[in-house]
Amino acid sequence: DQQVKQNSPSLSVQEGRISILNCDYTNSMFDYFLWYKKYPAEGPTFLISISSIKDKNEDGRFTVFLNKSAKHLSLHIVPSQPGDSAVYFCAATRSNAGKSTFGDGTTLTVKP
Amino acid sequence: EAQVTQNPRYLITVTGKKLTVTCSQNMNHEYMSWYRQDPGLGLRQIYYSMNVEVTDKGDVPEGYKVSRKEKRNFPLILESPSPNQTSLYFCASSLSSGLHYGYTFGSGTRLTVV
C-alpha cells in the first residue's frame, strides 16, 4: 500500500513558465509534508515544507499548496529555470514520529 | 562544511559476505535515518534513530542492522547480503525529526550484490 503517490513520472516545461508537481497521500495521520530535489549522483536536498495547519507556504520561486480534504499537495515553481531540472520527491510524516514516507519522484525537465 | 558523509560510494560484493556502510554527520543532529532507492519504488526507509542508543525499524528493515553508539555515526550493516539488496542507499540526518528544515542527505552508496 503506497501511502504517498506521485502519479506523473515526468514533466517537461518551457523555461520561464510554471511547473506544477503533484502528490497524493492516503494516510490522514500525516501532518507534515516536504519536497526534496535530487540531481543525478547526489543525495536529495530539502526544498520546502508545509504543516497540515497551513494550506500554503512560499519560499522564493517555490510554493507548496496543501488540500487536506483531497489529501493532495502540489509544488509550484515560478518561473521555471533550466537548473530546476531534477527529480522531485514529496514526503509525508507524522510529527513526533521518526518515519517519513516518500513518493516515487517526478522528473522535471525545463527546456531553454 | 555541514554534511553527511557516506562510505563507500560504490561497492560490489558477493552474496553472504558481511559488509558495513558507514555514515557520519558533523551537524550535531539527533535524528539519523537510512533509505534505499529503487526504480519505481522511490525512497524507502530502512531504519531510523531519534538519538543515541535509540533505533527503530522503518518500512523495509529485513536483512539490515544498525547501531547508534555515538551521535555522529549511524552505520548500516548487512550481515548476509543478498542480490535483492542491490540498491542505492542514502543516509540522512536532521534536527528532531526533520519537520521544518528537512533532512540532510549523504551522496549515496551504490551497492551491487552478485
GROMACS .gro file of C-alpha atoms in nm:
model
  226
    1ASP     CA    1   0.000   0.000   0.000
    2GLN     CA    2   0.173   0.312  -0.123
    3GLN     CA    3   0.074   0.592   0.110
    4VAL     CA    4   0.237   0.872  -0.089
    5LYS     CA    5   0.198   0.880  -0.464
    6GLN     CA    6   0.337   1.099  -0.736
    7ASN     CA    7   0.136   0.993  -1.037
    8SER     CA    8   0.338   1.176  -1.300
    9PRO     CA    9   0.678   1.014  -1.354
   10SER     CA   10   0.791   1.306  -1.568
   11LEU     CA   11   0.706   1.664  -1.657
   12SER     CA   12   0.851   1.889  -1.924
   13VAL     CA   13   0.805   2.268  -1.925
   14GLN     CA   14   0.949   2.565  -2.107
   15GLU     CA   15   1.189   2.799  -1.930
   16GLY     CA   16   1.003   3.089  -1.768
   17ARG     CA   17   0.673   2.901  -1.740
   18ILE     CA   18   0.518   2.748  -1.432
   19SER     CA   19   0.599   2.393  -1.324
   20ILE     CA   20   0.337   2.213  -1.114
   21LEU     CA   21   0.428   1.888  -0.946
   22ASN     CA   22   0.159   1.687  -0.773
   23CYS     CA   23   0.148   1.446  -0.483
   24ASP     CA   24  -0.137   1.249  -0.323
   25TYR     CA   25  -0.141   1.074   0.012
   26THR     CA   26  -0.377   0.832   0.179
   27ASN     CA   27  -0.286   0.843   0.549
   28SER     CA   28  -0.481   1.118   0.724
   29MET     CA   29  -0.240   1.096   1.020
   30PHE     CA   30   0.033   1.270   0.819
   31ASP     CA   31   0.070   1.625   0.943
   32TYR     CA   32   0.390   1.745   0.779
   33PHE     CA   33   0.481   1.741   0.413
   34LEU     CA   34   0.811   1.815   0.246
   35TRP     CA   35   0.954   1.844  -0.102
   36TYR     CA   36   1.305   1.744  -0.199
   37LYS     CA   37   1.502   1.791  -0.518
   38LYS     CA   38   1.757   1.539  -0.643
   39TYR     CA   39   2.024   1.578  -0.908
   40PRO     CA   40   2.198   1.272  -1.057
   41ALA     CA   41   2.479   1.128  -0.844
   42GLU     CA   42   2.378   1.341  -0.545
   43GLY     CA   43   2.157   1.291  -0.243
   44PRO     CA   44   1.819   1.465  -0.224
   45THR     CA   45   1.820   1.821  -0.093
   46PHE     CA   46   1.538   1.975   0.107
   47LEU     CA   47   1.331   2.239  -0.073
   48ILE     CA   48   1.025   2.339   0.125
   49SER     CA   49   0.785   2.204   0.385
   50ILE     CA   50   0.431   2.264   0.499
   51SER     CA   51   0.243   2.182   0.814
   52SER     CA   52  -0.111   2.049   0.795
   53ILE     CA   53  -0.235   2.356   0.979
   54LYS     CA   54  -0.148   2.564   0.672
   55ASP     CA   55  -0.266   2.548   0.314
   56LYS     CA   56   0.020   2.736   0.153
   57ASN     CA   57   0.388   2.802   0.210
   58GLU     CA   58   0.615   3.012  -0.008
   59ASP     CA   59   0.989   3.035  -0.042
   60GLY     CA   60   1.110   3.243  -0.333
   61ARG     CA   61   1.012   3.076  -0.660
   62PHE     CA   62   0.874   2.771  -0.478
   63THR     CA   63   0.524   2.746  -0.334
   64VAL     CA   64   0.365   2.439  -0.183
   65PHE     CA   65  -0.013   2.409  -0.161
   66LEU     CA   66  -0.191   2.162   0.064
   67ASN     CA   67  -0.551   2.048   0.020
   68LYS     CA   68  -0.624   1.831   0.323
   69SER     CA   69  -0.974   1.736   0.223
   70ALA     CA   70  -0.844   1.599  -0.106
   71LYS     CA   71  -0.524   1.465   0.055
   72HIS     CA   72  -0.331   1.640  -0.217
   73LEU     CA   73  -0.032   1.869  -0.229
   74SER     CA   74   0.141   2.042  -0.512
   75LEU     CA   75   0.468   2.224  -0.568
   76HIS     CA   76   0.465   2.528  -0.795
   77ILE     CA   77   0.787   2.663  -0.941
   78VAL     CA   78   0.759   3.006  -1.099
   79PRO     CA   79   0.939   3.093  -1.316
   80SER     CA   80   1.098   2.762  -1.407
   81GLN     CA   81   1.469   2.763  -1.490
   82PRO     CA   82   1.686   2.501  -1.663
   83GLY     CA   83   1.870   2.448  -1.333
   84ASP     CA   84   1.543   2.324  -1.184
   85SER     CA   85   1.569   2.013  -1.400
   86ALA     CA   86   1.590   1.731  -1.144
   87VAL     CA   87   1.386   1.459  -0.976
   88TYR     CA   88   1.140   1.595  -0.719
   89PHE     CA   89   1.022   1.383  -0.428
   90CYS     CA   90   0.738   1.462  -0.196
   91ALA     CA   91   0.747   1.317   0.154
   92ALA     CA   92   0.495   1.292   0.435
   93THR     CA   93   0.548   1.240   0.804
   94ARG     CA   94   0.379   1.250   1.141
   95SER     CA   95   0.524   1.490   1.393
   96ASN     CA   96   0.688   1.307   1.685
   97ALA     CA   97   0.726   1.000   1.469
   98GLY     CA   98   1.054   0.905   1.311
   99LYS     CA   99   0.918   0.768   0.987
  100SER     CA  100   0.894   0.967   0.669
  101THR     CA  101   0.726   0.822   0.361
  102PHE     CA  102   0.843   0.932   0.018
  103GLY     CA  103   0.674   0.924  -0.320
  104ASP     CA  104   0.837   0.771  -0.628
  105GLY     CA  105   0.953   1.104  -0.763
  106THR     CA  106   0.877   1.316  -1.070
  107THR     CA  107   1.149   1.403  -1.319
  108LEU     CA  108   1.118   1.767  -1.419
  109THR     CA  109   1.284   1.888  -1.738
  110VAL     CA  110   1.293   2.261  -1.802
  111LYS     CA  111   1.375   2.339  -2.163
  112PRO     CA  112   1.563   2.659  -2.253
  113GLU     CA  113   3.113   2.235   0.582
  114ALA     CA  114   2.795   2.083   0.724
  115GLN     CA  115   2.749   1.744   0.567
  116VAL     CA  116   2.656   1.380   0.586
  117THR     CA  117   2.938   1.153   0.471
  118GLN     CA  118   2.876   0.800   0.349
  119ASN     CA  119   3.140   0.546   0.262
  120PRO     CA  120   3.197   0.377   0.032
  121ARG     CA  121   3.030   0.548  -0.267
  122TYR     CA  122   3.034   0.229  -0.470
  123LEU     CA  123   3.058  -0.132  -0.357
  124ILE     CA  124   3.035  -0.463  -0.537
  125THR     CA  125   3.022  -0.767  -0.314
  126VAL     CA  126   2.923  -1.132  -0.318
  127THR     CA  127   2.621  -1.295  -0.161
  128GLY     CA  128   2.668  -1.369   0.207
  129LYS     CA  129   2.976  -1.157   0.271
  130LYS     CA  130   2.909  -0.922   0.562
  131LEU     CA  131   2.952  -0.554   0.491
  132THR     CA  132   2.912  -0.219   0.663
  133VAL     CA  133   2.825   0.115   0.506
  134THR     CA  134   2.936   0.400   0.728
  135CYS     CA  135   2.751   0.726   0.780
  136SER     CA  136   2.877   1.025   0.973
  137GLN     CA  137   2.734   1.375   1.023
  138ASN     CA  138   2.904   1.685   1.164
  139MET     CA  139   2.594   1.891   1.247
  140ASN     CA  140   2.517   1.752   1.592
  141HIS     CA  141   2.185   1.620   1.462
  142GLU     CA  142   1.981   1.397   1.691
  143TYR     CA  143   1.795   1.220   1.413
  144MET     CA  144   1.953   0.987   1.156
  145SER     CA  145   1.799   0.750   0.905
  146TRP     CA  146   1.879   0.509   0.623
  147TYR     CA  147   1.687   0.488   0.296
  148ARG     CA  148   1.715   0.276  -0.013
  149GLN     CA  149   1.614   0.395  -0.358
  150ASP     CA  150   1.496   0.152  -0.622
  151PRO     CA  151   1.348   0.224  -0.966
  152GLY     CA  152   0.972   0.277  -0.944
  153LEU     CA  153   0.973   0.246  -0.564
  154GLY     CA  154   1.104   0.583  -0.457
  155LEU     CA  155   1.288   0.617  -0.128
  156ARG     CA  156   1.200   0.358   0.133
  157GLN     CA  157   1.306   0.391   0.494
  158ILE     CA  158   1.514   0.107   0.638
  159TYR     CA  159   1.591   0.218   0.994
  160TYR     CA  160   1.598   0.541   1.186
  161SER     CA  161   1.737   0.670   1.512
  162MET     CA  162   1.590   0.951   1.720
  163ASN     CA  163   1.902   0.975   1.936
  164VAL     CA  164   2.198   0.782   2.072
  165GLU     CA  165   2.112   0.421   2.160
  166VAL     CA  166   1.760   0.467   2.020
  167THR     CA  167   1.686   0.294   1.690
  168ASP     CA  168   1.366   0.174   1.525
  169LYS     CA  169   1.254  -0.005   1.213
  170GLY     CA  170   1.139   0.174   0.904
  171ASP     CA  171   0.936   0.018   0.626
  172VAL     CA  172   1.194  -0.228   0.491
  173PRO     CA  173   1.424  -0.337   0.778
  174GLU     CA  174   1.462  -0.705   0.685
  175GLY     CA  175   1.823  -0.805   0.623
  176TYR     CA  176   1.970  -0.491   0.779
  177LYS     CA  177   2.107  -0.390   1.117
  178VAL     CA  178   2.206  -0.052   1.255
  179SER     CA  179   2.362   0.086   1.569
  180ARG     CA  180   2.386   0.434   1.718
  181LYS     CA  181   2.659   0.435   1.979
  182GLU     CA  182   2.766   0.791   1.909
  183LYS     CA  183   2.559   1.087   1.797
  184ARG     CA  184   2.755   1.145   1.478
  185ASN     CA  185   2.769   0.789   1.341
  186PHE     CA  186   2.497   0.557   1.215
  187PRO     CA  187   2.641   0.257   1.029
  188LEU     CA  188   2.428   0.024   0.819
  189ILE     CA  189   2.522  -0.342   0.847
  190LEU     CA  190   2.429  -0.618   0.606
  191GLU     CA  191   2.513  -0.943   0.784
  192SER     CA  192   2.448  -1.167   0.485
  193PRO     CA  193   2.381  -0.960   0.174
  194SER     CA  194   2.160  -1.099  -0.100
  195PRO     CA  195   2.107  -0.982  -0.460
  196ASN     CA  196   1.772  -0.821  -0.370
  197GLN     CA  197   1.968  -0.576  -0.156
  198THR     CA  198   2.132  -0.434  -0.467
  199SER     CA  199   2.024  -0.073  -0.446
  200LEU     CA  200   2.121   0.290  -0.396
  201TYR     CA  201   2.143   0.371  -0.026
  202PHE     CA  202   2.115   0.712   0.137
  203CYS     CA  203   2.189   0.818   0.491
  204ALA     CA  204   2.014   1.127   0.623
  205SER     CA  205   2.021   1.337   0.937
  206SER     CA  206   1.823   1.623   1.085
  207LEU     CA  207   1.744   1.821   1.395
  208SER     CA  208   1.450   1.646   1.565
  209SER     CA  209   1.259   1.451   1.301
  210GLY     CA  210   1.324   1.690   1.015
  211LEU     CA  211   0.987   1.857   1.004
  212HIS     CA  212   1.078   2.218   0.946
  213TYR     CA  213   1.413   2.200   0.772
  214GLY     CA  214   1.404   1.855   0.622
  215TYR     CA  215   1.679   1.600   0.616
  216THR     CA  216   2.036   1.648   0.504
  217PHE     CA  217   2.125   1.352   0.284
  218GLY     CA  218   2.456   1.195   0.204
  219SER     CA  219   2.565   1.147  -0.157
  220GLY     CA  220   2.462   0.783  -0.164
  221THR     CA  221   2.620   0.439  -0.175
  222ARG     CA  222   2.555   0.224  -0.478
  223LEU     CA  223   2.566  -0.139  -0.367
  224THR     CA  224   2.571  -0.435  -0.602
  225VAL     CA  225   2.540  -0.786  -0.460
  226VAL     CA  226   2.627  -1.065  -0.703
   0.00000   0.00000   0.00000
